[in-house]
Short mmCIF file of C-alpha atoms in Angstrom, two decimals:
data_model
loop_
_atom_site.label_atom_id
_atom_site.label_comp_id
_atom_site.label_asym_id
_atom_site.label_seq_id
_atom_site.Cartn_x
_atom_site.Cartn_y
_atom_site.Cartn_z
CA MET A 13 133.75 104.38 91.79
CA THR A 14 131.15 107.83 91.85
CA ASP A 15 130.69 107.60 88.28
CA TRP A 16 129.13 103.62 88.98
CA LEU A 17 127.21 105.70 91.88
CA LYS A 18 126.01 107.61 89.78
CA TYR A 19 124.22 105.68 86.90
CA ILE A 20 123.31 103.68 89.34
CA GLY A 21 121.25 105.97 91.49
CA LEU A 22 120.11 107.41 87.98
CA PHE A 23 118.86 103.89 86.33
CA LEU A 24 116.94 103.49 89.29
CA LEU A 25 115.06 106.51 89.98
CA VAL A 26 114.15 106.34 85.74
CA MET A 27 112.75 102.47 86.79
CA PHE A 28 111.43 103.72 89.38
CA LEU A 29 109.55 106.57 87.22
CA GLN A 30 108.71 103.64 84.41
CA VAL A 31 107.03 100.55 86.19
CA MET A 32 105.67 103.11 89.59
CA LEU A 33 104.39 105.98 87.37
CA LEU A 34 104.09 105.51 83.31
CA ASP A 35 103.48 101.89 84.16
CA ASN A 36 100.48 102.72 85.23
CA LEU A 37 99.05 105.56 84.00
CA HIS A 38 96.46 104.52 80.78
CA TRP A 39 96.56 107.53 78.28
CA LEU A 40 92.95 106.25 75.86
CA GLY A 41 94.51 102.69 76.18
CA LEU A 42 97.02 104.11 73.53
CA ILE A 43 99.90 106.03 75.11
CA HIS A 44 102.72 104.66 77.00
CA PRO A 45 106.14 106.53 76.62
CA PHE A 46 109.03 103.95 77.82
CA VAL A 47 111.46 106.08 79.64
CA TYR A 48 113.51 103.57 80.71
CA ILE A 49 115.80 103.61 77.79
CA TRP A 50 117.49 106.61 78.60
CA ALA A 51 119.40 104.48 81.28
CA ILE A 52 120.39 102.64 77.96
CA LEU A 53 121.77 105.73 76.37
CA LEU A 54 123.43 106.84 79.34
CA LEU A 55 125.90 103.24 79.56
CA PRO A 56 129.32 104.71 79.95
CA ILE A 57 130.85 103.99 76.20
CA GLU A 58 134.02 102.57 76.22
CA LEU A 59 132.67 99.85 77.61
CA PRO A 60 132.72 96.83 75.27
CA ARG A 61 130.02 96.39 73.01
CA TRP A 62 129.80 93.03 73.89
CA MET A 63 128.46 94.48 77.40
CA GLN A 64 126.59 97.36 76.62
CA MET A 65 124.23 94.90 74.80
CA PHE A 66 124.23 92.16 77.13
CA ILE A 67 123.01 95.01 79.83
CA GLY A 68 121.04 96.40 77.42
CA ALA A 69 119.64 92.76 77.28
CA ALA A 70 119.19 92.86 81.29
CA ILE A 71 116.97 95.82 81.54
CA GLY A 72 114.77 94.79 78.86
CA GLY A 73 114.62 91.56 80.56
CA LEU A 74 113.95 93.32 83.94
CA MET A 75 110.85 95.92 82.07
CA ASP A 76 109.43 92.02 80.49
CA LEU A 77 109.02 91.19 84.00
CA ASN A 78 107.12 93.68 85.92
CA ALA A 79 104.64 95.02 81.62
CA HIS A 80 104.68 90.63 81.19
CA THR A 81 105.36 90.65 77.96
CA PRO A 82 108.31 88.38 76.78
CA GLY A 83 111.06 89.28 75.07
CA VAL A 84 109.17 92.21 73.26
CA HIS A 85 111.86 94.80 75.12
CA MET A 86 114.26 92.31 75.01
CA ALA A 87 114.41 92.71 71.48
CA ALA A 88 113.93 96.38 71.51
CA CYS A 89 116.71 96.85 73.75
CA VAL A 90 119.51 95.41 72.24
CA MET A 91 119.01 96.80 69.20
CA ILE A 92 119.24 100.23 70.65
CA ALA A 93 122.56 99.02 72.77
CA TYR A 94 123.80 97.80 69.74
CA LEU A 95 122.83 100.60 67.86
CA ARG A 96 123.88 103.14 69.86
CA PRO A 97 128.26 103.29 69.75
CA LEU A 98 127.03 103.14 65.64
CA LEU A 99 125.17 106.45 65.35
CA VAL A 100 127.87 108.01 67.96
CA ALA A 101 131.07 106.48 65.77
CA SER A 102 129.20 108.64 62.81
CA TYR A 103 129.05 111.87 64.57
CA VAL A 104 132.66 112.14 66.58
CA GLN A 105 136.12 112.03 64.54
CA ASP A 106 136.91 109.68 67.71
CA ILE A 107 134.84 107.62 69.35
CA GLN A 108 137.87 105.12 70.84
CA ARG A 109 138.55 109.02 72.75
CA MET A 110 134.82 109.91 74.40
CA LYS A 111 134.16 108.05 77.53
CA GLY A 112 131.89 108.74 80.17
CA ALA A 113 127.45 108.63 79.47
CA ILE A 114 126.43 110.05 75.97
CA THR A 115 124.62 113.80 76.57
CA ILE A 116 124.22 116.62 75.38
CA LYS A 117 126.81 117.89 76.17
CA THR A 118 129.09 115.71 74.81
CA LEU A 119 127.85 115.48 71.35
CA SER A 120 126.08 118.35 69.81
CA PRO A 121 122.36 119.31 71.10
CA GLY A 122 121.46 118.78 67.16
CA ASN A 123 124.21 115.57 67.15
CA TYR A 124 121.88 114.27 70.11
CA LEU A 125 118.77 114.82 69.20
CA GLN A 126 118.88 113.05 66.26
CA LEU A 127 120.76 109.78 68.07
CA LEU A 128 117.67 110.35 70.72
CA ALA A 129 115.04 110.63 68.29
CA ILE A 130 116.43 107.60 66.24
CA ILE A 131 116.92 105.69 69.27
CA VAL A 132 113.44 106.33 70.81
CA VAL A 133 111.47 105.38 66.99
CA VAL A 134 114.06 102.10 67.14
CA HIS A 135 112.93 100.76 70.18
CA HIS A 136 109.42 102.09 70.10
CA SER A 137 108.99 100.21 66.15
CA LEU A 138 110.19 96.99 68.26
CA VAL A 139 107.96 96.44 71.57
CA PHE A 140 104.50 97.58 69.97
CA PHE A 141 105.18 96.10 66.80
CA LEU A 142 105.99 92.84 68.47
CA GLU A 143 103.50 93.18 71.31
CA ALA A 144 100.85 93.37 69.11
CA PHE A 145 102.35 90.67 66.90
CA THR A 146 100.34 90.96 63.31
CA PHE A 147 100.73 93.60 60.98
CA ARG A 148 96.37 93.66 60.89
CA HIS A 149 96.01 96.66 62.59
CA PHE A 150 98.96 98.43 61.09
CA GLY A 151 97.64 102.41 62.03
CA TYR A 152 96.55 102.06 64.82
CA THR A 153 100.00 100.56 66.03
CA LEU A 154 102.35 103.33 64.22
CA LEU A 155 99.60 105.61 65.86
CA GLN A 156 101.02 104.42 69.20
CA ILE A 157 104.48 104.69 67.55
CA LEU A 158 104.14 107.55 66.88
CA LEU A 159 102.74 109.68 70.51
CA SER A 160 104.26 107.37 72.64
CA GLY A 161 107.65 108.12 71.00
CA VAL A 162 107.06 111.70 70.65
CA LEU A 163 105.64 111.71 74.92
CA SER A 164 109.02 109.64 75.52
CA PHE A 165 111.45 112.32 73.91
CA ALA A 166 110.14 115.44 74.99
CA PHE A 167 110.55 113.36 78.92
CA ILE A 168 113.76 112.24 77.72
CA LEU A 169 115.12 115.46 76.77
CA MET A 170 113.50 116.88 80.06
CA PHE A 171 115.39 114.11 82.30
CA GLU A 172 118.45 115.86 80.28
CA TYR A 173 117.76 119.42 80.49
CA LEU A 174 117.21 119.34 84.93
CA ARG A 175 120.66 116.31 84.41
CA LYS A 176 122.47 119.35 83.57
CA ASN A 177 121.14 121.98 85.74
CA THR A 178 122.29 119.85 88.94
CA MET B 18 140.05 77.20 59.83
CA ARG B 19 141.63 79.89 60.63
CA ASN B 20 139.80 82.45 57.87
CA LEU B 21 136.90 81.61 59.89
CA LEU B 22 138.01 82.48 62.99
CA GLN B 23 138.80 86.39 61.87
CA LEU B 24 135.17 86.55 60.73
CA ILE B 25 133.62 85.90 63.08
CA LEU B 26 135.97 87.48 65.16
CA ARG B 27 135.29 90.54 63.52
CA TYR B 28 131.18 90.31 63.20
CA SER B 29 131.41 89.36 66.41
CA ASN B 30 129.18 92.15 68.38
CA PHE B 31 126.52 91.59 64.66
CA LEU B 32 126.82 88.51 65.72
CA LEU B 33 126.20 88.82 69.34
CA LEU B 34 122.86 91.13 68.84
CA VAL B 35 121.58 87.59 67.13
CA GLY B 36 122.04 85.68 69.28
CA LEU B 37 120.63 87.68 71.15
CA GLU B 38 117.11 88.60 69.39
CA VAL B 39 116.78 85.60 68.80
CA VAL B 40 116.93 84.96 72.33
CA ALA B 41 114.47 87.09 73.23
CA PHE B 42 112.18 86.07 69.23
CA ILE B 43 111.48 82.43 71.02
CA LEU B 44 110.31 84.38 74.53
CA VAL B 45 108.27 86.76 72.34
CA VAL B 46 106.76 83.28 70.04
CA ARG B 47 106.51 81.65 73.07
CA GLY B 48 105.04 84.37 75.75
CA ASN B 49 102.61 84.69 73.16
CA ARG B 50 100.65 81.75 73.62
CA TYR B 51 97.83 81.31 76.24
CA GLN B 52 99.54 79.18 78.58
CA TYR B 53 102.99 81.25 78.95
CA VAL B 54 102.24 84.66 79.22
CA ALA B 55 102.12 85.46 82.27
CA ALA B 56 103.78 82.36 83.65
CA SER B 57 106.48 84.10 84.85
CA GLY B 58 105.48 87.57 85.20
CA ALA B 59 103.07 88.92 88.05
CA ALA B 60 102.86 85.59 89.65
CA ASN B 61 106.51 86.21 91.02
CA GLY B 62 106.44 87.36 94.34
CA VAL B 63 109.15 90.74 93.75
CA VAL B 64 106.91 92.63 91.60
CA ALA B 65 103.68 91.24 92.66
CA SER B 66 104.90 92.51 96.22
CA VAL B 67 105.68 95.48 94.64
CA GLN B 68 102.57 95.99 93.42
CA LEU B 69 101.10 95.44 96.43
CA VAL B 70 102.63 97.92 98.05
CA CYS B 71 100.83 100.26 95.22
CA ASP B 72 97.38 99.11 95.24
CA ASN B 73 97.33 99.66 98.98
CA ILE B 74 98.80 103.03 98.90
CA VAL B 75 95.90 103.61 96.33
CA SER B 76 93.30 102.10 98.21
CA TYR B 77 93.04 104.16 100.15
CA PHE B 78 91.91 106.91 97.95
CA ARG B 79 88.63 104.37 96.04
CA LEU B 80 87.16 103.33 100.11
CA ARG B 81 84.32 105.32 99.01
CA SER B 82 83.35 103.74 95.76
CA ASP B 83 84.70 100.34 96.86
CA ASN B 84 81.85 100.62 99.42
CA ALA B 85 79.50 102.52 97.17
CA GLN B 86 80.00 98.20 95.58
CA LEU B 87 79.70 96.66 97.80
CA LEU B 88 76.74 98.21 99.30
CA GLU B 89 75.18 97.65 95.85
CA GLU B 90 76.17 93.96 95.95
CA ASN B 91 74.86 93.33 99.33
CA ALA B 92 71.45 94.66 98.36
CA GLN B 93 71.79 92.29 94.73
CA LEU B 94 72.97 88.78 97.64
CA HIS B 95 69.22 90.35 99.57
CA ALA B 96 67.07 90.07 96.91
CA ASP B 97 68.89 86.61 95.81
CA ILE B 98 68.62 85.87 99.03
CA LEU B 99 64.52 86.45 99.25
CA THR B 100 64.34 84.40 95.49
CA LEU B 101 65.29 81.86 97.00
CA GLN B 102 63.86 81.51 100.26
CA ASN B 103 60.46 81.38 98.17
CA SER B 104 61.51 78.97 95.69
CA LEU B 105 62.95 77.27 98.92
CA GLU B 106 59.17 77.37 100.49
CA GLN B 107 57.71 76.61 97.69
CA THR B 108 59.60 73.48 97.22
CA THR B 109 59.34 72.01 100.86
CA GLN B 110 55.75 72.72 100.26
CA VAL B 111 55.39 69.34 97.84
CA THR B 112 58.43 67.09 98.64
CA ASP B 113 59.54 65.33 102.07
CA SER B 114 61.21 68.43 104.58
CA THR B 115 63.48 65.57 105.80
CA ASP B 116 64.56 65.07 101.99
CA VAL B 117 68.86 64.87 102.11
CA PRO B 118 69.66 68.63 100.72
CA TYR B 119 70.96 67.72 97.33
CA THR B 120 73.03 70.21 95.20
CA PHE B 121 73.62 68.93 90.93
CA ALA B 122 76.98 67.88 90.30
CA ASP B 123 77.20 71.07 87.68
CA ARG B 124 76.38 73.41 89.89
CA ASP B 125 78.88 72.56 92.88
CA TYR B 126 81.71 75.43 93.21
CA THR B 127 82.88 76.95 96.24
CA PHE B 128 83.46 81.32 95.95
CA ILE B 129 87.23 81.99 97.30
CA PRO B 130 86.39 86.93 97.82
CA ALA B 131 89.69 87.94 96.15
CA ARG B 132 90.64 91.53 95.42
CA VAL B 133 92.47 93.24 92.06
CA ILE B 134 95.46 94.83 93.00
CA ALA B 135 97.06 95.20 89.82
CA TYR B 136 95.50 95.25 85.92
CA ARG B 137 96.97 96.20 82.68
CA THR B 138 93.34 96.79 80.28
CA ASP B 139 95.51 98.60 77.36
CA ARG B 140 97.46 95.37 76.43
CA HIS B 141 96.88 93.13 73.10
CA HIS B 142 97.43 90.28 76.88
CA ASN B 143 95.80 91.96 80.07
CA TYR B 144 95.47 90.16 83.30
CA LEU B 145 95.13 90.82 86.79
CA THR B 146 96.50 90.52 89.64
CA LEU B 147 94.58 89.01 92.82
CA ASN B 148 95.73 89.54 96.73
CA LYS B 149 95.08 85.57 97.45
CA GLY B 150 97.43 82.63 95.43
CA ALA B 151 97.41 78.82 95.49
CA ARG B 152 98.25 79.50 100.05
CA ASP B 153 93.85 79.90 99.50
CA GLY B 154 93.17 76.70 97.20
CA LEU B 155 93.47 78.85 93.56
CA THR B 156 94.46 76.70 91.07
CA PRO B 157 95.14 77.31 87.23
CA ASP B 158 92.21 77.58 85.42
CA MET B 159 89.79 78.83 87.80
CA GLY B 160 87.11 80.92 86.83
CA VAL B 161 86.72 84.14 87.68
CA ILE B 162 83.62 86.66 88.42
CA GLY B 163 82.68 89.91 89.37
CA LYS B 164 79.16 91.15 90.76
CA ASP B 165 78.09 91.70 86.92
CA GLY B 166 80.05 88.74 85.46
CA ILE B 167 82.44 86.83 84.10
CA VAL B 168 86.18 88.39 84.43
CA GLY B 169 88.57 85.70 83.39
CA VAL B 170 90.43 82.58 83.85
CA VAL B 171 92.95 81.69 86.07
CA GLN B 172 96.27 81.60 84.39
CA SER B 173 99.11 81.38 86.99
CA VAL B 174 99.44 80.57 90.22
CA SER B 175 102.36 81.66 93.14
CA SER B 176 101.45 81.29 97.24
CA HIS B 177 100.51 84.07 97.77
CA PHE B 178 98.59 85.99 94.43
CA ALA B 179 97.64 84.89 91.17
CA VAL B 180 97.37 86.57 87.73
CA VAL B 181 93.97 85.77 85.77
CA ALA B 182 93.76 86.33 81.78
CA PRO B 183 90.20 88.17 82.24
CA VAL B 184 87.94 88.26 78.83
CA ILE B 185 89.96 90.59 77.23
CA HIS B 186 92.68 88.98 76.82
CA GLU B 187 93.57 88.46 72.70
CA GLY B 188 94.53 83.95 74.10
CA LEU B 189 91.45 83.81 75.52
CA TYR B 190 88.13 82.17 74.30
CA ILE B 191 84.91 82.08 76.10
CA SER B 192 82.66 79.11 75.65
CA SER B 193 78.79 80.87 75.57
CA MET B 194 75.53 81.04 74.44
CA PHE B 195 71.88 83.08 73.82
CA ARG B 196 69.67 82.90 76.70
CA LYS B 197 66.67 82.95 74.57
CA ASN B 198 67.68 79.57 72.88
CA GLY B 199 71.16 78.06 74.11
CA TYR B 200 72.54 78.73 70.33
CA LEU B 201 76.57 77.87 71.40
CA ALA B 202 79.17 80.89 70.15
CA THR B 203 83.01 81.28 71.57
CA LEU B 204 83.28 84.53 72.85
CA HIS B 205 86.98 86.66 71.27
CA TRP B 206 87.69 90.00 72.65
CA HIS B 207 90.31 92.12 70.65
CA MET B 208 92.13 95.12 71.16
CA PRO B 209 91.43 97.72 72.16
CA ASP B 210 88.17 98.97 73.13
CA THR B 211 87.20 97.25 76.40
CA ARG B 212 83.84 97.10 76.62
CA SER B 213 83.28 94.97 73.78
CA ALA B 214 83.91 92.01 72.08
CA ALA B 215 83.19 89.85 69.20
CA LEU B 216 80.74 86.74 68.87
CA GLU B 217 81.86 83.92 66.57
CA ASP B 218 80.42 80.01 65.09
CA VAL B 219 76.66 82.00 65.19
CA ALA B 220 75.42 80.50 61.91
CA ARG B 221 72.67 82.67 59.78
CA HIS B 222 70.25 80.43 60.56
CA VAL B 223 69.98 81.16 64.04
CA ASP B 224 67.45 84.44 65.28
CA VAL B 225 70.06 87.15 66.42
CA GLU B 226 68.89 90.53 68.29
CA VAL B 227 70.13 93.67 69.33
CA GLY B 228 69.74 93.12 73.05
CA ASP B 229 70.13 89.41 72.94
CA THR B 230 71.99 88.25 76.04
CA ILE B 231 74.86 85.91 76.28
CA VAL B 232 75.54 84.04 79.49
CA THR B 233 78.42 80.51 79.94
CA SER B 234 77.92 77.94 78.67
CA GLY B 235 78.85 75.92 81.72
CA MET B 236 80.63 73.54 78.69
CA SER B 237 83.69 73.64 80.62
CA ALA B 238 84.65 73.21 84.76
CA ILE B 239 85.49 76.21 84.52
CA PHE B 240 82.81 78.17 85.01
CA PRO B 241 78.43 77.49 85.38
CA ALA B 242 76.24 77.39 82.88
CA ASP B 243 73.77 81.01 83.01
CA LEU B 244 77.09 83.09 84.29
CA PRO B 245 76.08 86.96 82.73
CA VAL B 246 78.82 87.85 79.98
CA GLY B 247 77.46 90.61 77.62
CA ILE B 248 74.67 91.84 75.31
CA VAL B 249 74.51 91.51 71.40
CA SER B 250 75.42 95.11 71.20
CA GLU B 251 75.09 94.85 66.77
CA VAL B 252 74.35 92.61 64.08
CA SER B 253 75.72 92.14 61.17
CA LEU B 254 74.96 89.72 57.84
CA GLY B 255 76.69 90.22 55.11
CA GLU B 256 75.43 88.87 51.35
CA GLY B 257 77.48 86.18 50.85
CA ASP B 258 78.20 85.14 54.53
CA SER B 259 77.27 81.91 56.57
CA TYR B 260 78.21 83.25 59.55
CA TYR B 261 77.44 86.34 61.65
CA ASP B 262 79.84 89.38 63.40
CA ILE B 263 78.08 90.28 66.10
CA GLY B 264 79.42 92.47 68.73
CA VAL B 265 79.13 92.07 72.26
CA THR B 266 78.56 94.49 75.15
CA LEU B 267 80.86 93.01 77.92
CA ALA B 268 78.78 92.63 81.41
CA THR B 269 81.83 93.48 83.08
CA ASP B 270 83.69 97.08 83.43
CA PHE B 271 87.33 96.30 83.65
CA ARG B 272 88.78 99.39 84.43
CA SER B 273 86.20 99.35 87.55
CA LEU B 274 86.67 96.23 89.22
CA ARG B 275 87.76 95.54 92.79
CA HIS B 276 86.19 92.82 93.98
CA VAL B 277 86.04 89.14 92.32
CA HIS B 278 84.53 85.48 93.25
CA VAL B 279 87.24 82.42 92.08
CA LEU B 280 85.06 79.82 91.04
CA GLN B 281 86.72 76.51 92.48
CA TYR B 282 84.65 73.34 91.71
CA THR B 283 84.62 70.45 94.20
CA HIS B 284 84.28 67.78 90.87
CA ARG B 285 87.23 68.42 88.95
CA ALA B 286 89.90 66.10 89.29
CA GLU B 287 87.16 63.08 88.89
CA LEU B 288 85.67 65.37 85.82
CA ASP B 289 88.81 65.66 84.15
CA SER B 290 89.51 61.08 85.34
CA ILE B 291 86.89 60.35 83.52
CA THR B 292 86.06 63.14 80.24
CA ASN B 293 90.75 61.51 79.27
CA ARG B 294 89.58 58.91 80.42
#
């Protein structure tokens, strides 16, 4: 029960940061970090996978409402919610025995960084390409993915670090 | 039959993934059509209320520049009044002063002032949210202008708020013309440069120069004619091309836009009914 309260608290905090701060920064019109995907990374791994995907769809849908991009974040979030258990299963022997959020502590730092990098790249690629909905400005979209991805990666690591120390 | 059920069960997660992705894709494709872009977005109360709270806080820090902008607009209006008074005097000298004041039907617009409470300029489909809505007489497809020129078209309204597709929205095509010769063209924006757009459909026989002023054409009830759109900043014409590539510096700077007017066309219903007859 307290785990769920803690999760909801973190979820609200990270959504607040995303909507109030990061969505309002215009870094050259190019860089737009999405740290809210941390909320999907923190979902308890023992939840049934279909439920993880539905929660992912709901979180993405919320972001879409806020960003006026119907379906874009939803598609990306469902994809990473589907991939996360598969990725975790490839790192650990017995995923059935794992409980709670996936963090640096539950995986080794190396594995966690790898997981985070894959999730961020998949999510950002889907978001930026679906939003552009064309391959005409391919280089520009790639640059968006790269720069925003690096920043999201750094932010989420920072959150992980802060969480570990509190 | 049992085998099929087993198969579905085994791949249930993957099938769910495909199902949800298909739903999301339908939303994306539908959302890319101009009419649907913000239909469910910021005009919905909760999101807009959050934006209003944000804006109420931020607007304190902008008082100084807002004042400057309003003063500038005032000055412009005073100048306009003077010009109008002069021309009025000239006309009353020649016509009978008891005549009923008469406006041309295509100039019969009412102005509703509004404030921009949220905006996005770094997307393909940008938007502005206004603090006026259906309650104040706003409906979709009304034109919006700022102090420098046209701003956009109202896309969706709720009772208190409205979402505007600005000129810098890739789904929007603005019917424009050259002020000097009235040649019609279409203005279309593509990201990322918020200060310039492209002018399409200008054939090679037309005389185009850098510095030409582009204004609205008045060919729809959204904008009256002769509102500033932008100024031609670059012109190029390939050897075998039949159309120019023209870049236009937009009149409105969307990054510093705070106060706008929504244009309400008095004879809209009448015009619509006669054109659709």
